Amino acid sequence: MSDIAQTISERLKKVQTRIYDAAQAVDRLPDDIQLLAVSKTKPAEDIWQAYQAGQRDFGENYLQESLEKQKHLTRLYPGNEICWHFIGPIQSNKTRAIAQHFSWVHSVDRLKIAQRLSEQRPEDLPPVNICLQVNLDAEDSKSGFTPSELLEHARQISELPKLTLRGLMAIPKPRSDFPDQLASLQRLDDLQQQLQAAGLPVDTLSMGMSNDLEAAVTAGSTLLRVGSDIFGPRATKPDSSGDKH
Ligand SMILES: *Cc1c(COP(=O)(O)O)cnc(C)c1O
């Protein structure tokens, strides 16, 4: 067990160093860039290893799987300070549980989902932080707002009472070439600046994963979502429908 712990904490340290170096290279403050550890398909023990190495924010894609891990970790470590982020596709019948069990939702891809999260957020919890997912490459396989409808929807969503619109999120098409990665990530930054210019107080740009972390930092990301470079490769690609009904 202890060399698994070593591995996750060493990997985490490496990722932190990459963020630091990438930030330095473009004169950004490393502290302005938050790291979200994406723990989908990984067991609760792995999350706890990362927690012990100082990581507090964890991202999950599959509701049922995540709720089980949350319950397990709360039972073993009551009062732990994990901040849970939901980053997976959202079916509307899952919004209530998401509103109850996550502090952040990065994958809000339509108005109706935002309305439901706001309505269903428990009264005793602070507003849920949300990012709007943008379908940058107009891929049929991906959800998200199109760039042209974004501003209008962002305005409406920012007025919902029990959520705080924090910014934008994207999962660009995988590209291996740095300049190509940069170009597509910069489009999300441009859109974020349009929202800011329209008076929306957004401060979070959720972009950058294991293989485009450096490009994302260069393009202005404030929140990186890193999975495999922290927890190791995922054994199987879960089926795209995500949760069982
Ligand atoms: C899985 C996932 C990540 C992490 O991807 P890695 O390549 O493992 O770093 C980030 N964001 C989302 C939305 C994901 O589903």
PDB file of C-alpha atoms and ligand atoms in Angstrom:
ATOM      1  CA  MET A   1       0.000   0.000   0.000  1.00  0.00           C
ATOM      2  CA  SER A   2       2.666   2.506   0.901  1.00  0.00           C
ATOM      3  CA  ASP A   3       4.257   2.492  -2.524  1.00  0.00           C
ATOM      4  CA  ILE A   4       0.858   3.211  -4.070  1.00  0.00           C
ATOM      5  CA  ALA A   5       0.627   6.181  -1.727  1.00  0.00           C
ATOM      6  CA  GLN A   6       4.079   7.186  -2.853  1.00  0.00           C
ATOM      7  CA  THR A   7       3.065   6.952  -6.463  1.00  0.00           C
ATOM      8  CA  ILE A   8       0.009   9.166  -6.171  1.00  0.00           C
ATOM      9  CA  SER A   9       1.722  11.745  -4.038  1.00  0.00           C
ATOM     10  CA  GLU A  10       4.753  11.774  -6.345  1.00  0.00           C
ATOM     11  CA  ARG A  11       2.560  12.114  -9.388  1.00  0.00           C
ATOM     12  CA  LEU A  12       0.676  14.924  -7.738  1.00  0.00           C
ATOM     13  CA  LYS A  13       3.929  16.684  -7.009  1.00  0.00           C
ATOM     14  CA  LYS A  14       4.999  16.315 -10.630  1.00  0.00           C
ATOM     15  CA  VAL A  15       1.758  17.815 -11.846  1.00  0.00           C
ATOM     16  CA  GLN A  16       2.158  20.705  -9.410  1.00  0.00           C
ATOM     17  CA  THR A  17       5.657  21.294 -10.742  1.00  0.00           C
ATOM     18  CA  ARG A  18       4.385  21.320 -14.320  1.00  0.00           C
ATOM     19  CA  ILE A  19       1.749  23.891 -13.377  1.00  0.00           C
ATOM     20  CA  TYR A  20       4.354  25.986 -11.610  1.00  0.00           C
ATOM     21  CA  ASP A  21       6.745  25.868 -14.578  1.00  0.00           C
ATOM     22  CA  ALA A  22       4.040  26.595 -17.139  1.00  0.00           C
ATOM     23  CA  ALA A  23       2.826  29.554 -15.085  1.00  0.00           C
ATOM     24  CA  GLN A  24       6.334  30.959 -14.659  1.00  0.00           C
ATOM     25  CA  ALA A  25       6.951  30.689 -18.392  1.00  0.00           C
ATOM     26  CA  VAL A  26       4.100  33.088 -19.135  1.00  0.00           C
ATOM     27  CA  ASP A  27       4.438  35.289 -16.049  1.00  0.00           C
ATOM     28  CA  ARG A  28       1.372  34.008 -14.293  1.00  0.00           C
ATOM     29  CA  LEU A  29       1.091  33.385 -10.573  1.00  0.00           C
ATOM     30  CA  PRO A  30       0.919  29.647  -9.886  1.00  0.00           C
ATOM     31  CA  ASP A  31      -1.466  30.427  -7.030  1.00  0.00           C
ATOM     32  CA  ASP A  32      -4.017  31.731  -9.522  1.00  0.00           C
ATOM     33  CA  ILE A  33      -4.345  28.242 -10.957  1.00  0.00           C
ATOM     34  CA  GLN A  34      -6.346  25.668  -9.069  1.00  0.00           C
ATOM     35  CA  LEU A  35      -5.872  21.933  -9.503  1.00  0.00           C
ATOM     36  CA  LEU A  36      -8.861  19.639  -9.618  1.00  0.00           C
ATOM     37  CA  ALA A  37      -7.942  15.964  -9.211  1.00  0.00           C
ATOM     38  CA  VAL A  38     -10.230  13.917 -11.473  1.00  0.00           C
ATOM     39  CA  SER A  39     -10.898  10.660  -9.648  1.00  0.00           C
ATOM     40  CA  LYS A  40     -13.483   8.974 -11.881  1.00  0.00           C
ATOM     41  CA  THR A  41     -13.202   5.172 -11.904  1.00  0.00           C
ATOM     42  CA  LYS A  42     -10.594   5.342  -9.108  1.00  0.00           C
ATOM     43  CA  PRO A  43     -11.292   3.928  -5.646  1.00  0.00           C
ATOM     44  CA  ALA A  44     -11.858   6.019  -2.527  1.00  0.00           C
ATOM     45  CA  GLU A  45      -8.452   4.887  -1.213  1.00  0.00           C
ATOM     46  CA  ASP A  46      -6.744   6.694  -4.089  1.00  0.00           C
ATOM     47  CA  ILE A  47      -8.668   9.863  -3.313  1.00  0.00           C
ATOM     48  CA  TRP A  48      -7.533   9.605   0.274  1.00  0.00           C
ATOM     49  CA  GLN A  49      -3.893   9.196  -0.786  1.00  0.00           C
ATOM     50  CA  ALA A  50      -4.139  12.420  -2.751  1.00  0.00           C
ATOM     51  CA  TYR A  51      -5.935  14.076   0.172  1.00  0.00           C
ATOM     52  CA  GLN A  52      -3.114  13.172   2.494  1.00  0.00           C
ATOM     53  CA  ALA A  53      -0.722  14.773   0.033  1.00  0.00           C
ATOM     54  CA  GLY A  54      -2.677  18.009   0.386  1.00  0.00           C
ATOM     55  CA  GLN A  55      -5.207  17.802  -2.451  1.00  0.00           C
ATOM     56  CA  ARG A  56      -8.718  19.017  -1.504  1.00  0.00           C
ATOM     57  CA  ASP A  57     -10.685  19.402  -4.745  1.00  0.00           C
ATOM     58  CA  PHE A  58     -11.851  16.268  -6.539  1.00  0.00           C
ATOM     59  CA  GLY A  59     -13.789  15.910  -9.784  1.00  0.00           C
ATOM     60  CA  GLU A  60     -16.181  13.086 -10.578  1.00  0.00           C
ATOM     61  CA  ASN A  61     -18.094  12.145 -13.744  1.00  0.00           C
ATOM     62  CA  TYR A  62     -20.454   9.387 -12.688  1.00  0.00           C
ATOM     63  CA  LEU A  63     -23.037  10.211 -10.064  1.00  0.00           C
ATOM     64  CA  GLN A  64     -23.671   6.804  -8.554  1.00  0.00           C
ATOM     65  CA  GLU A  65     -20.009   5.932  -8.347  1.00  0.00           C
ATOM     66  CA  SER A  66     -19.207   9.272  -6.772  1.00  0.00           C
ATOM     67  CA  LEU A  67     -21.960   9.111  -4.145  1.00  0.00           C
ATOM     68  CA  GLU A  68     -20.663   5.746  -3.012  1.00  0.00           C
ATOM     69  CA  LYS A  69     -17.133   7.080  -2.630  1.00  0.00           C
ATOM     70  CA  GLN A  70     -18.368  10.199  -0.854  1.00  0.00           C
ATOM     71  CA  LYS A  71     -20.334   8.114   1.634  1.00  0.00           C
ATOM     72  CA  HIS A  72     -17.393   5.814   2.213  1.00  0.00           C
ATOM     73  CA  LEU A  73     -14.952   8.676   2.830  1.00  0.00           C
ATOM     74  CA  THR A  74     -17.390  10.491   5.125  1.00  0.00           C
ATOM     75  CA  ARG A  75     -17.807   7.336   7.155  1.00  0.00           C
ATOM     76  CA  LEU A  76     -14.068   6.688   7.458  1.00  0.00           C
ATOM     77  CA  TYR A  77     -12.984  10.316   7.800  1.00  0.00           C
ATOM     78  CA  PRO A  78     -15.847  12.381   9.183  1.00  0.00           C
ATOM     79  CA  GLY A  79     -15.271  16.095   8.835  1.00  0.00           C
ATOM     80  CA  ASN A  80     -12.857  15.717   5.939  1.00  0.00           C
ATOM     81  CA  GLU A  81     -12.484  18.856   3.826  1.00  0.00           C
ATOM     82  CA  ILE A  82     -12.978  17.405   0.391  1.00  0.00           C
ATOM     83  CA  CYS A  83     -14.654  19.763  -2.056  1.00  0.00           C
ATOM     84  CA  TRP A  84     -16.564  17.748  -4.668  1.00  0.00           C
ATOM     85  CA  HIS A  85     -16.929  18.905  -8.270  1.00  0.00           C
ATOM     86  CA  PHE A  86     -19.261  17.277 -10.771  1.00  0.00           C
ATOM     87  CA  ILE A  87     -17.757  17.302 -14.278  1.00  0.00           C
ATOM     88  CA  GLY A  88     -19.685  14.617 -16.196  1.00  0.00           C
ATOM     89  CA  PRO A  89     -22.679  14.634 -18.520  1.00  0.00           C
ATOM     90  CA  ILE A  90     -25.897  15.504 -16.660  1.00  0.00           C
ATOM     91  CA  GLN A  91     -29.255  13.866 -17.220  1.00  0.00           C
ATOM     92  CA  SER A  92     -32.092  15.954 -15.841  1.00  0.00           C
ATOM     93  CA  ASN A  93     -33.269  13.217 -13.480  1.00  0.00           C
ATOM     94  CA  LYS A  94     -29.879  13.424 -11.729  1.00  0.00           C
ATOM     95  CA  THR A  95     -29.895  17.125 -10.909  1.00  0.00           C
ATOM     96  CA  ARG A  96     -31.399  16.783  -7.434  1.00  0.00           C
ATOM     97  CA  ALA A  97     -28.666  14.481  -6.166  1.00  0.00           C
ATOM     98  CA  ILE A  98     -25.999  16.604  -7.843  1.00  0.00           C
ATOM     99  CA  ALA A  99     -27.416  19.756  -6.205  1.00  0.00           C
ATOM    100  CA  GLN A 100     -27.295  18.007  -2.838  1.00  0.00           C
ATOM    101  CA  HIS A 101     -23.843  16.474  -2.982  1.00  0.00           C
ATOM    102  CA  PHE A 102     -21.524  18.740  -4.983  1.00  0.00           C
ATOM    103  CA  SER A 103     -20.151  22.237  -4.371  1.00  0.00           C
ATOM    104  CA  TRP A 104     -19.317  22.779  -8.021  1.00  0.00           C
ATOM    105  CA  VAL A 105     -20.814  21.656 -11.325  1.00  0.00           C
ATOM    106  CA  HIS A 106     -18.641  22.263 -14.394  1.00  0.00           C
ATOM    107  CA  SER A 107     -20.774  20.556 -17.009  1.00  0.00           C
ATOM    108  CA  VAL A 108     -23.927  22.658 -17.155  1.00  0.00           C
ATOM    109  CA  ASP A 109     -24.827  22.372 -20.815  1.00  0.00           C
ATOM    110  CA  ARG A 110     -28.360  23.737 -21.061  1.00  0.00           C
ATOM    111  CA  LEU A 111     -30.625  26.242 -19.373  1.00  0.00           C
ATOM    112  CA  LYS A 112     -32.966  23.620 -17.971  1.00  0.00           C
ATOM    113  CA  ILE A 113     -30.146  21.936 -16.053  1.00  0.00           C
ATOM    114  CA  ALA A 114     -29.159  25.245 -14.466  1.00  0.00           C
ATOM    115  CA  GLN A 115     -32.758  25.964 -13.482  1.00  0.00           C
ATOM    116  CA  ARG A 116     -33.157  22.567 -11.884  1.00  0.00           C
ATOM    117  CA  LEU A 117     -29.881  22.826  -9.964  1.00  0.00           C
ATOM    118  CA  SER A 118     -30.962  26.198  -8.612  1.00  0.00           C
ATOM    119  CA  GLU A 119     -34.435  24.959  -7.632  1.00  0.00           C
ATOM    120  CA  GLN A 120     -33.115  21.782  -6.072  1.00  0.00           C
ATOM    121  CA  ARG A 121     -30.131  23.172  -4.174  1.00  0.00           C
ATOM    122  CA  PRO A 122     -30.895  22.598  -0.483  1.00  0.00           C
ATOM    123  CA  GLU A 123     -31.772  25.803   1.420  1.00  0.00           C
ATOM    124  CA  ASP A 124     -29.126  25.238   4.082  1.00  0.00           C
ATOM    125  CA  LEU A 125     -26.263  25.022   1.574  1.00  0.00           C
ATOM    126  CA  PRO A 126     -24.576  27.989  -0.116  1.00  0.00           C
ATOM    127  CA  PRO A 127     -25.337  28.476  -3.824  1.00  0.00           C
ATOM    128  CA  VAL A 128     -23.767  25.846  -6.057  1.00  0.00           C
ATOM    129  CA  ASN A 129     -20.850  27.104  -8.179  1.00  0.00           C
ATOM    130  CA  ILE A 130     -21.309  26.405 -11.847  1.00  0.00           C
ATOM    131  CA  CYS A 131     -19.411  26.601 -15.098  1.00  0.00           C
ATOM    132  CA  LEU A 132     -21.128  26.498 -18.460  1.00  0.00           C
ATOM    133  CA  GLN A 133     -19.783  23.862 -20.772  1.00  0.00           C
ATOM    134  CA  VAL A 134     -19.001  25.146 -24.254  1.00  0.00           C
ATOM    135  CA  ASN A 135     -18.889  22.862 -27.264  1.00  0.00           C
ATOM    136  CA  LEU A 136     -15.849  24.546 -28.798  1.00  0.00           C
ATOM    137  CA  ASP A 137     -15.453  22.250 -31.760  1.00  0.00           C
ATOM    138  CA  ALA A 138     -19.161  21.796 -32.476  1.00  0.00           C
ATOM    139  CA  GLU A 139     -18.765  18.053 -31.981  1.00  0.00           C
ATOM    140  CA  ASP A 140     -21.966  16.028 -32.150  1.00  0.00           C
ATOM    141  CA  SER A 141     -20.624  13.675 -29.519  1.00  0.00           C
ATOM    142  CA  LYS A 142     -20.164  16.471 -26.984  1.00  0.00           C
ATOM    143  CA  SER A 143     -22.665  18.528 -25.151  1.00  0.00           C
ATOM    144  CA  GLY A 144     -22.411  22.194 -24.368  1.00  0.00           C
ATOM    145  CA  PHE A 145     -23.578  25.627 -25.407  1.00  0.00           C
ATOM    146  CA  THR A 146     -22.551  26.855 -28.809  1.00  0.00           C
ATOM    147  CA  PRO A 147     -20.421  29.995 -28.686  1.00  0.00           C
ATOM    148  CA  SER A 148     -23.184  32.018 -30.336  1.00  0.00           C
ATOM    149  CA  GLU A 149     -25.896  31.201 -27.783  1.00  0.00           C
ATOM    150  CA  LEU A 150     -23.589  31.454 -24.789  1.00  0.00           C
ATOM    151  CA  LEU A 151     -23.945  35.081 -23.719  1.00  0.00           C
ATOM    152  CA  GLU A 152     -27.730  35.090 -23.778  1.00  0.00           C
ATOM    153  CA  HIS A 153     -27.916  31.936 -21.668  1.00  0.00           C
ATOM    154  CA  ALA A 154     -25.170  33.063 -19.312  1.00  0.00           C
ATOM    155  CA  ARG A 155     -27.203  36.217 -18.563  1.00  0.00           C
ATOM    156  CA  GLN A 156     -30.311  34.226 -17.679  1.00  0.00           C
ATOM    157  CA  ILE A 157     -28.396  31.678 -15.656  1.00  0.00           C
ATOM    158  CA  SER A 158     -26.544  34.329 -13.677  1.00  0.00           C
ATOM    159  CA  GLU A 159     -29.904  35.468 -12.289  1.00  0.00           C
ATOM    160  CA  LEU A 160     -30.894  32.141 -10.811  1.00  0.00           C
ATOM    161  CA  PRO A 161     -30.958  32.397  -6.998  1.00  0.00           C
ATOM    162  CA  LYS A 162     -29.272  29.258  -5.721  1.00  0.00           C
ATOM    163  CA  LEU A 163     -26.306  29.129  -8.017  1.00  0.00           C
ATOM    164  CA  THR A 164     -23.266  31.258  -8.729  1.00  0.00           C
ATOM    165  CA  LEU A 165     -22.087  31.449 -12.310  1.00  0.00           C
ATOM    166  CA  ARG A 166     -18.304  31.154 -12.031  1.00  0.00           C
ATOM    167  CA  GLY A 167     -17.228  30.751 -15.645  1.00  0.00           C
ATOM    168  CA  LEU A 168     -16.750  28.423 -18.568  1.00  0.00           C
ATOM    169  CA  MET A 169     -15.575  24.879 -19.128  1.00  0.00           C
ATOM    170  CA  ALA A 170     -14.566  22.982 -22.250  1.00  0.00           C
ATOM    171  CA  ILE A 171     -13.225  19.630 -23.315  1.00  0.00           C
ATOM    172  CA  PRO A 172     -11.557  20.445 -26.627  1.00  0.00           C
ATOM    173  CA  LYS A 173     -10.954  17.795 -29.237  1.00  0.00           C
ATOM    174  CA  PRO A 174      -7.752  15.960 -28.330  1.00  0.00           C
ATOM    175  CA  ARG A 175      -4.809  17.471 -30.184  1.00  0.00           C
ATOM    176  CA  SER A 176      -1.195  16.571 -29.623  1.00  0.00           C
ATOM    177  CA  ASP A 177       0.389  19.658 -31.091  1.00  0.00           C
ATOM    178  CA  PHE A 178       0.921  22.569 -28.659  1.00  0.00           C
ATOM    179  CA  PRO A 179      -0.006  25.413 -31.056  1.00  0.00           C
ATOM    180  CA  ASP A 180      -3.252  23.646 -32.006  1.00  0.00           C
ATOM    181  CA  GLN A 181      -4.111  23.021 -28.359  1.00  0.00           C
ATOM    182  CA  LEU A 182      -3.384  26.637 -27.573  1.00  0.00           C
ATOM    183  CA  ALA A 183      -5.531  27.984 -30.392  1.00  0.00           C
ATOM    184  CA  SER A 184      -8.621  26.115 -29.296  1.00  0.00           C
ATOM    185  CA  LEU A 185      -8.141  26.878 -25.597  1.00  0.00           C
ATOM    186  CA  GLN A 186      -7.696  30.550 -26.385  1.00  0.00           C
ATOM    187  CA  ARG A 187     -11.159  30.562 -27.926  1.00  0.00           C
ATOM    188  CA  LEU A 188     -12.599  29.669 -24.553  1.00  0.00           C
ATOM    189  CA  ASP A 189     -10.630  32.476 -22.951  1.00  0.00           C
ATOM    190  CA  ASP A 190     -12.022  34.875 -25.571  1.00  0.00           C
ATOM    191  CA  LEU A 191     -15.554  33.794 -24.723  1.00  0.00           C
ATOM    192  CA  GLN A 192     -14.877  34.269 -21.021  1.00  0.00           C
ATOM    193  CA  GLN A 193     -13.659  37.799 -21.759  1.00  0.00           C
ATOM    194  CA  GLN A 194     -16.859  38.482 -23.687  1.00  0.00           C
ATOM    195  CA  LEU A 195     -18.891  37.516 -20.628  1.00  0.00           C
ATOM    196  CA  GLN A 196     -16.743  39.755 -18.460  1.00  0.00           C
ATOM    197  CA  ALA A 197     -17.111  42.629 -20.919  1.00  0.00           C
ATOM    198  CA  ALA A 198     -20.879  42.145 -20.685  1.00  0.00           C
ATOM    199  CA  GLY A 199     -20.658  42.685 -16.937  1.00  0.00           C
ATOM    200  CA  LEU A 200     -20.876  39.115 -15.720  1.00  0.00           C
ATOM    201  CA  PRO A 201     -18.445  38.614 -12.806  1.00  0.00           C
ATOM    202  CA  VAL A 202     -16.999  35.290 -13.955  1.00  0.00           C
ATOM    203  CA  ASP A 203     -13.600  34.290 -12.577  1.00  0.00           C
ATOM    204  CA  THR A 204     -13.106  30.614 -13.417  1.00  0.00           C
ATOM    205  CA  LEU A 205     -11.850  29.150 -16.659  1.00  0.00           C
ATOM    206  CA  SER A 206     -12.063  25.370 -16.292  1.00  0.00           C
ATOM    207  CA  MET A 207      -9.834  23.914 -18.987  1.00  0.00           C
ATOM    208  CA  GLY A 208      -6.727  21.802 -19.293  1.00  0.00           C
ATOM    209  CA  MET A 209      -6.310  18.082 -18.661  1.00  0.00           C
ATOM    210  CA  SER A 210      -3.315  15.756 -18.389  1.00  0.00           C
ATOM    211  CA  ASN A 211      -2.177  16.188 -21.968  1.00  0.00           C
ATOM    212  CA  ASP A 212      -2.856  19.893 -22.545  1.00  0.00           C
ATOM    213  CA  LEU A 213      -2.091  21.295 -19.118  1.00  0.00           C
ATOM    214  CA  GLU A 214       0.751  23.520 -20.334  1.00  0.00           C
ATOM    215  CA  ALA A 215      -1.263  24.930 -23.227  1.00  0.00           C
ATOM    216  CA  ALA A 216      -4.189  25.576 -20.878  1.00  0.00           C
ATOM    217  CA  VAL A 217      -2.044  27.501 -18.403  1.00  0.00           C
ATOM    218  CA  THR A 218      -0.653  29.513 -21.311  1.00  0.00           C
ATOM    219  CA  ALA A 219      -4.178  30.261 -22.561  1.00  0.00           C
ATOM    220  CA  GLY A 220      -5.353  31.536 -19.161  1.00  0.00           C
ATOM    221  CA  SER A 221      -6.890  28.541 -17.429  1.00  0.00           C
ATOM    222  CA  THR A 222      -7.646  29.098 -13.739  1.00  0.00           C
ATOM    223  CA  LEU A 223      -8.699  25.524 -13.018  1.00  0.00           C
ATOM    224  CA  LEU A 224      -7.072  22.410 -14.445  1.00  0.00           C
ATOM    225  CA  ARG A 225      -8.880  19.083 -14.378  1.00  0.00           C
ATOM    226  CA  VAL A 226      -6.225  16.389 -14.204  1.00  0.00           C
ATOM    227  CA  GLY A 227      -6.955  12.692 -13.879  1.00  0.00           C
ATOM    228  CA  SER A 228      -4.554  10.143 -15.313  1.00  0.00           C
ATOM    229  CA  ASP A 229      -1.377  12.079 -14.581  1.00  0.00           C
ATOM    230  CA  ILE A 230      -2.302  12.033 -10.881  1.00  0.00           C
ATOM    231  CA  PHE A 231      -4.015   8.665 -10.448  1.00  0.00           C
ATOM    232  CA  GLY A 232      -2.481   6.680 -13.290  1.00  0.00           C
ATOM    233  CA  PRO A 233      -4.185   5.464 -16.450  1.00  0.00           C
ATOM    234  CA  ARG A 234      -7.813   4.409 -16.194  1.00  0.00           C
ATOM    235  CA  ALA A 235      -8.307   0.715 -16.851  1.00  0.00           C
ATOM    236  CA  THR A 236     -11.372   0.881 -19.036  1.00  0.00           C
ATOM    237  CA  LYS A 237     -13.243   3.570 -20.788  1.00  0.00           C
ATOM    238  CA  PRO A 238     -16.624   3.555 -19.045  1.00  0.00           C
ATOM    239  CA  ASP A 239     -19.544   3.390 -21.431  1.00  0.00           C
ATOM    240  CA  SER A 240     -20.578   6.826 -22.562  1.00  0.00           C
ATOM    241  CA  SER A 241     -23.987   6.750 -20.906  1.00  0.00           C
ATOM    242  CA  GLY A 242     -22.188   6.975 -17.597  1.00  0.00           C
ATOM    243  CA  ASP A 243     -24.552   6.069 -14.810  1.00  0.00           C
ATOM    244  CA  LYS A 244     -26.915   3.206 -14.749  1.00  0.00           C
ATOM    245  CA  HIS A 245     -30.528   4.235 -14.358  1.00  0.00           C
TER     246      HIS A 245
HETATM  247  C1  LIG B   1     -11.646  12.437 -17.376  1.00  0.00           C
HETATM  248  C2  LIG B   1     -11.785  13.908 -17.456  1.00  0.00           C
HETATM  249  C3  LIG B   1     -10.704  14.760 -17.178  1.00  0.00           C
HETATM  250  C4  LIG B   1      -9.309  14.249 -16.860  1.00  0.00           C
HETATM  251  O1  LIG B   1      -8.709  13.742 -17.992  1.00  0.00           O
HETATM  252  P1  LIG B   1      -7.187  13.166 -17.931  1.00  0.00           P
HETATM  253  O2  LIG B   1      -6.825  13.094 -19.353  1.00  0.00           O
HETATM  254  O3  LIG B   1      -7.248  11.852 -17.251  1.00  0.00           O
HETATM  255  O4  LIG B   1      -6.378  14.155 -17.178  1.00  0.00           O
HETATM  256  C5  LIG B   1     -10.928  16.111 -17.219  1.00  0.00           C
HETATM  257  N1  LIG B   1     -12.152  16.630 -17.505  1.00  0.00           N
HETATM  258  C6  LIG B   1     -13.205  15.853 -17.775  1.00  0.00           C
HETATM  259  C7  LIG B   1     -14.525  16.482 -18.075  1.00  0.00           C
HETATM  260  C8  LIG B   1     -13.062  14.474 -17.765  1.00  0.00           C
HETATM  261  O5  LIG B   1     -14.127  13.704 -18.050  1.00  0.00           O
END
